[in-house]
Amino acid sequence: MDLFDILGPIMVGPSSSHTAGAARIGNMARTLLGTTPRRAAIHLHGSFAETGLGHGTDLAIIGGLLGMKPDDLRIPFALEEAEKEGLEYTLDAVDLRDAHPNTALIELWGDGDAHLVVQACSIGGGAIEVHMLDGIEVFFTGDHNTLVIRNQDEFGTLAAVTTILNQLHINVGNMSVHRDRRGGDALMVLETDQHLKPSQVQFLRELPGVISITYFDKEVETYGT
Amino acid sequence: MALDSIREILDEAHASGTSFWEVVLQADMEERQVTREASMAKMLTTWMAMEEAADAYTGTRKSVSGLVGGDGMKMRQYNFRGEALSGGYVSEVIAEALSMAESNACMRRIVACPTAGACGVMPAVMLPLVKNYDIKQRQILEALYVASGVGIVIAKKACIAGASGGCQAEIGTASGMAAAALVKLRGGSDETAAHAVAMALSNLMGLVCDPIAGLVEVPCVKRNVIGAVNAVSAADMAMAGIESFVPVDEVIEAMGEVGRHMPVEYRETALGGLANTPTGRAVKDSMRRL
């Protein structure tokens, strides 16, 4: 926690967990999809389902899916914006066992065959945690630059990625690997201290064994600039 | 240095021949690995966001649920008519606290401080003072560093979320931060600011978090008023030379203890207090939900 978690964030109200965090979840889902979302099925769990409409959680998630940051004054008008930008959505309540009370499960379809299922929760103060990606359990927060790499679960891919990051002088702060079964699809989540350039992400994308990569650049503060 | 207690910050300021705000600034530079200029620029951006949020208030908006909106303007008009019992600065503080908290409930842009629900307290005490007195930008920034240093210590030693420690942790913390900022703006010493924090927190200790239907609206908007006015009285007592009998760090720990022992019904669950009145339950039953 730093000073500006106390005096901040600068955000659209009314709730840091139910509004600001919800917008960040939407934004994170959009980034992880890697393209503009065209259709979204949004399922809200627990307190998100109970009090979400009163807190604008629906507006914040849809706003986030449209690329809005938590301080974006268009969030209250997210439904109109969604119509303008051609984002179809459905919204309902879901009961996820053992999930954090402020959890959203979002299924997204984008251009081409882009598709993503993400489960994330808002843990307070605008902070979020991503818990599930395409059925694979993960854990990351978006507080760091985050590379999510889908790869074949085979020898060498992990070493190749870290070797290249090393050569690019990019320090990995946290790393985790996840898979559904041995030899199947696997996920690597790497949180880096430095920002990655689009060309560097593209370079990693072309490595053998890598199926796809999405890169979440740690939120740049846009307000007041 | 880590901002672990008010006493440590005061001691560090004394040892290094600087002051409380400077120690907090240094800690931020160290924590976020930024320059002095970058830290102060971000603080200025934060202040400007508070000012803009205040300017954007129109009094014509209603919250999504329709429970709140327009009271800040009512208070302002009453003040203009010269009828306010409190009058002058304090009546402006009340109007600003209502306005900012309503802006939050109406999905306007605000600065959470320390939380969105308590966002009205700090700007409520600072904006009318800055408007009516000759206060330099530098003084404003110094006051904001003092306040956020206080907030960090409370977050570490106790808690700042209603779900963890009740409203005393949200509005109470905001009130303590605001009291410290006021003492700084009025030229009081760091020790004086520490007494103001202690008295502000002591006087709101035990305040429960009981939002109707779980929304940050009733009683949250009006609770911002007690947080702000309490900060003014605590700052005035401290500036008059009145000291808190219990040292500030002990008060903060006591607040944390009260929060930990607070029944779950009074920690943002909307199961107790005003939320559990017949009126509160009726609102909950009528809410649109998924």
PDB file of C-alpha atoms in Angstrom, chain A residues 1-19 44 48-51 53-60 71-73 75-77 91-93 221 223-224, chain B residues 3 24 28 31-32 39 42-43 45-46 48-50 52 64 104-105 107-114 116 122 144-145 148-149 151-152 155 160 177 213-217 288-290:
ATOM      1  CA  MET A   1       0.000   0.000   0.000  1.00  0.00           C
ATOM      2  CA  ASP A   2       1.358   3.410  -0.910  1.00  0.00           C
ATOM      3  CA  LEU A   3       0.361   7.004  -0.115  1.00  0.00           C
ATOM      4  CA  PHE A   4      -1.931   7.254  -3.110  1.00  0.00           C
ATOM      5  CA  ASP A   5      -3.918   4.216  -2.075  1.00  0.00           C
ATOM      6  CA  ILE A   6      -4.876   6.341   0.949  1.00  0.00           C
ATOM      7  CA  LEU A   7      -5.321   9.620  -0.917  1.00  0.00           C
ATOM      8  CA  GLY A   8      -6.838   7.990  -3.956  1.00  0.00           C
ATOM      9  CA  PRO A   9      -7.630   6.405  -6.267  1.00  0.00           C
ATOM     10  CA  ILE A  10      -9.208   9.133  -8.340  1.00  0.00           C
ATOM     11  CA  MET A  11     -12.330   7.308  -9.437  1.00  0.00           C
ATOM     12  CA  VAL A  12     -15.946   7.456 -10.442  1.00  0.00           C
ATOM     13  CA  GLY A  13     -18.124   6.576  -7.421  1.00  0.00           C
ATOM     14  CA  PRO A  14     -19.766   5.212  -5.472  1.00  0.00           C
ATOM     15  CA  SER A  15     -17.631   2.270  -4.304  1.00  0.00           C
ATOM     16  CA  SER A  16     -13.970   1.424  -4.707  1.00  0.00           C
ATOM     17  CA  SER A  17     -14.743  -2.308  -4.619  1.00  0.00           C
ATOM     18  CA  HIS A  18     -18.063  -2.394  -6.489  1.00  0.00           C
ATOM     19  CA  THR A  19     -17.343   0.348  -9.028  1.00  0.00           C
ATOM     20  CA  LEU A  44     -22.058 -11.624 -11.064  1.00  0.00           C
ATOM     21  CA  PHE A  48     -21.786  -8.085  -6.824  1.00  0.00           C
ATOM     22  CA  ALA A  49     -25.109  -9.748  -7.677  1.00  0.00           C
ATOM     23  CA  GLU A  50     -26.904  -8.511  -4.524  1.00  0.00           C
ATOM     24  CA  THR A  51     -25.920  -4.834  -4.580  1.00  0.00           C
ATOM     25  CA  LEU A  53     -27.008  -2.653  -9.737  1.00  0.00           C
ATOM     26  CA  GLY A  54     -27.186  -0.069  -6.934  1.00  0.00           C
ATOM     27  CA  HIS A  55     -23.428   0.444  -7.102  1.00  0.00           C
ATOM     28  CA  GLY A  56     -23.201   0.638 -10.881  1.00  0.00           C
ATOM     29  CA  THR A  57     -21.138  -2.579 -10.971  1.00  0.00           C
ATOM     30  CA  ASP A  58     -22.819  -3.520 -14.268  1.00  0.00           C
ATOM     31  CA  LEU A  59     -21.986  -0.112 -15.764  1.00  0.00           C
ATOM     32  CA  ALA A  60     -18.409  -0.275 -14.509  1.00  0.00           C
ATOM     33  CA  ASP A  71     -11.881   7.512 -13.408  1.00  0.00           C
ATOM     34  CA  ASP A  72     -13.715   7.687 -16.738  1.00  0.00           C
ATOM     35  CA  LEU A  73     -16.750   9.971 -16.517  1.00  0.00           C
ATOM     36  CA  ILE A  75     -18.937   4.944 -16.861  1.00  0.00           C
ATOM     37  CA  PRO A  76     -22.485   6.000 -15.833  1.00  0.00           C
ATOM     38  CA  PHE A  77     -23.350   6.011 -19.551  1.00  0.00           C
ATOM     39  CA  LEU A  91     -26.005  -9.858 -17.391  1.00  0.00           C
ATOM     40  CA  ASP A  92     -27.123 -12.303 -14.729  1.00  0.00           C
ATOM     41  CA  ALA A  93     -26.479 -13.606 -11.239  1.00  0.00           C
ATOM     42  CA  GLU A 221      -2.123   7.265 -14.740  1.00  0.00           C
ATOM     43  CA  TYR A 223      -5.754  11.699 -15.106  1.00  0.00           C
ATOM     44  CA  GLY A 224      -4.461  15.262 -15.152  1.00  0.00           C
TER      45      GLY A 224
ATOM     46  CA  LEU B   3       5.503   4.697   8.187  1.00  0.00           C
ATOM     47  CA  VAL B  24       6.133  11.223   4.538  1.00  0.00           C
ATOM     48  CA  ASP B  28       6.745   7.893  -0.772  1.00  0.00           C
ATOM     49  CA  GLU B  31       8.331   3.238  -1.653  1.00  0.00           C
ATOM     50  CA  ARG B  32       7.359   4.065  -5.225  1.00  0.00           C
ATOM     51  CA  SER B  39       5.679  12.621  -5.958  1.00  0.00           C
ATOM     52  CA  LYS B  42       1.018  13.389  -8.244  1.00  0.00           C
ATOM     53  CA  MET B  43      -0.092  15.006  -4.992  1.00  0.00           C
ATOM     54  CA  THR B  45      -2.969  16.114  -9.422  1.00  0.00           C
ATOM     55  CA  THR B  46      -4.858  14.556  -6.526  1.00  0.00           C
ATOM     56  CA  MET B  48      -6.789  19.270  -8.454  1.00  0.00           C
ATOM     57  CA  ALA B  49      -9.093  16.272  -8.796  1.00  0.00           C
ATOM     58  CA  MET B  50     -10.684  17.211  -5.443  1.00  0.00           C
ATOM     59  CA  GLU B  52     -12.623  19.710  -9.912  1.00  0.00           C
ATOM     60  CA  VAL B  64     -28.709   5.270  -9.107  1.00  0.00           C
ATOM     61  CA  ASN B 104     -19.691   9.930  -5.153  1.00  0.00           C
ATOM     62  CA  ALA B 105     -23.126   8.328  -4.769  1.00  0.00           C
ATOM     63  CA  MET B 107     -21.211   8.247  -9.965  1.00  0.00           C
ATOM     64  CA  ARG B 108     -19.220  11.437 -10.400  1.00  0.00           C
ATOM     65  CA  ARG B 109     -15.415  11.498 -10.250  1.00  0.00           C
ATOM     66  CA  ILE B 110     -14.037  11.861  -6.715  1.00  0.00           C
ATOM     67  CA  VAL B 111     -10.845  11.119  -4.781  1.00  0.00           C
ATOM     68  CA  ALA B 112     -11.256   8.185  -2.404  1.00  0.00           C
ATOM     69  CA  CYS B 113      -9.867   9.369   0.928  1.00  0.00           C
ATOM     70  CA  PRO B 114      -9.212   6.916   2.469  1.00  0.00           C
ATOM     71  CA  ALA B 116     -14.869   6.402  -1.667  1.00  0.00           C
ATOM     72  CA  MET B 122     -10.909  15.945   3.515  1.00  0.00           C
ATOM     73  CA  LEU B 144      -1.952  16.571   2.109  1.00  0.00           C
ATOM     74  CA  TYR B 145       1.311  14.755   2.883  1.00  0.00           C
ATOM     75  CA  SER B 148      -1.879  10.813   3.974  1.00  0.00           C
ATOM     76  CA  GLY B 149       0.960   9.920   6.365  1.00  0.00           C
ATOM     77  CA  GLY B 151      -3.850   7.606   6.909  1.00  0.00           C
ATOM     78  CA  ILE B 152      -1.049   5.159   6.121  1.00  0.00           C
ATOM     79  CA  ALA B 155      -4.203   1.577   7.704  1.00  0.00           C
ATOM     80  CA  ILE B 160      -9.566   1.792   6.975  1.00  0.00           C
ATOM     81  CA  MET B 177      -6.489  12.850   8.452  1.00  0.00           C
ATOM     82  CA  ALA B 213     -29.360  -1.904   1.272  1.00  0.00           C
ATOM     83  CA  GLY B 214     -25.564  -2.061   1.309  1.00  0.00           C
ATOM     84  CA  LEU B 215     -25.279   1.106  -0.767  1.00  0.00           C
ATOM     85  CA  VAL B 216     -22.813   3.936  -0.097  1.00  0.00           C
ATOM     86  CA  GLU B 217     -25.671   6.408   0.382  1.00  0.00           C
ATOM     87  CA  ARG B 288     -33.494  -3.788  -8.228  1.00  0.00           C
ATOM     88  CA  ARG B 289     -31.208  -6.813  -8.198  1.00  0.00           C
ATOM     89  CA  LEU B 290     -30.023  -9.427 -10.626  1.00  0.00           C
TER      90      LEU B 290
END
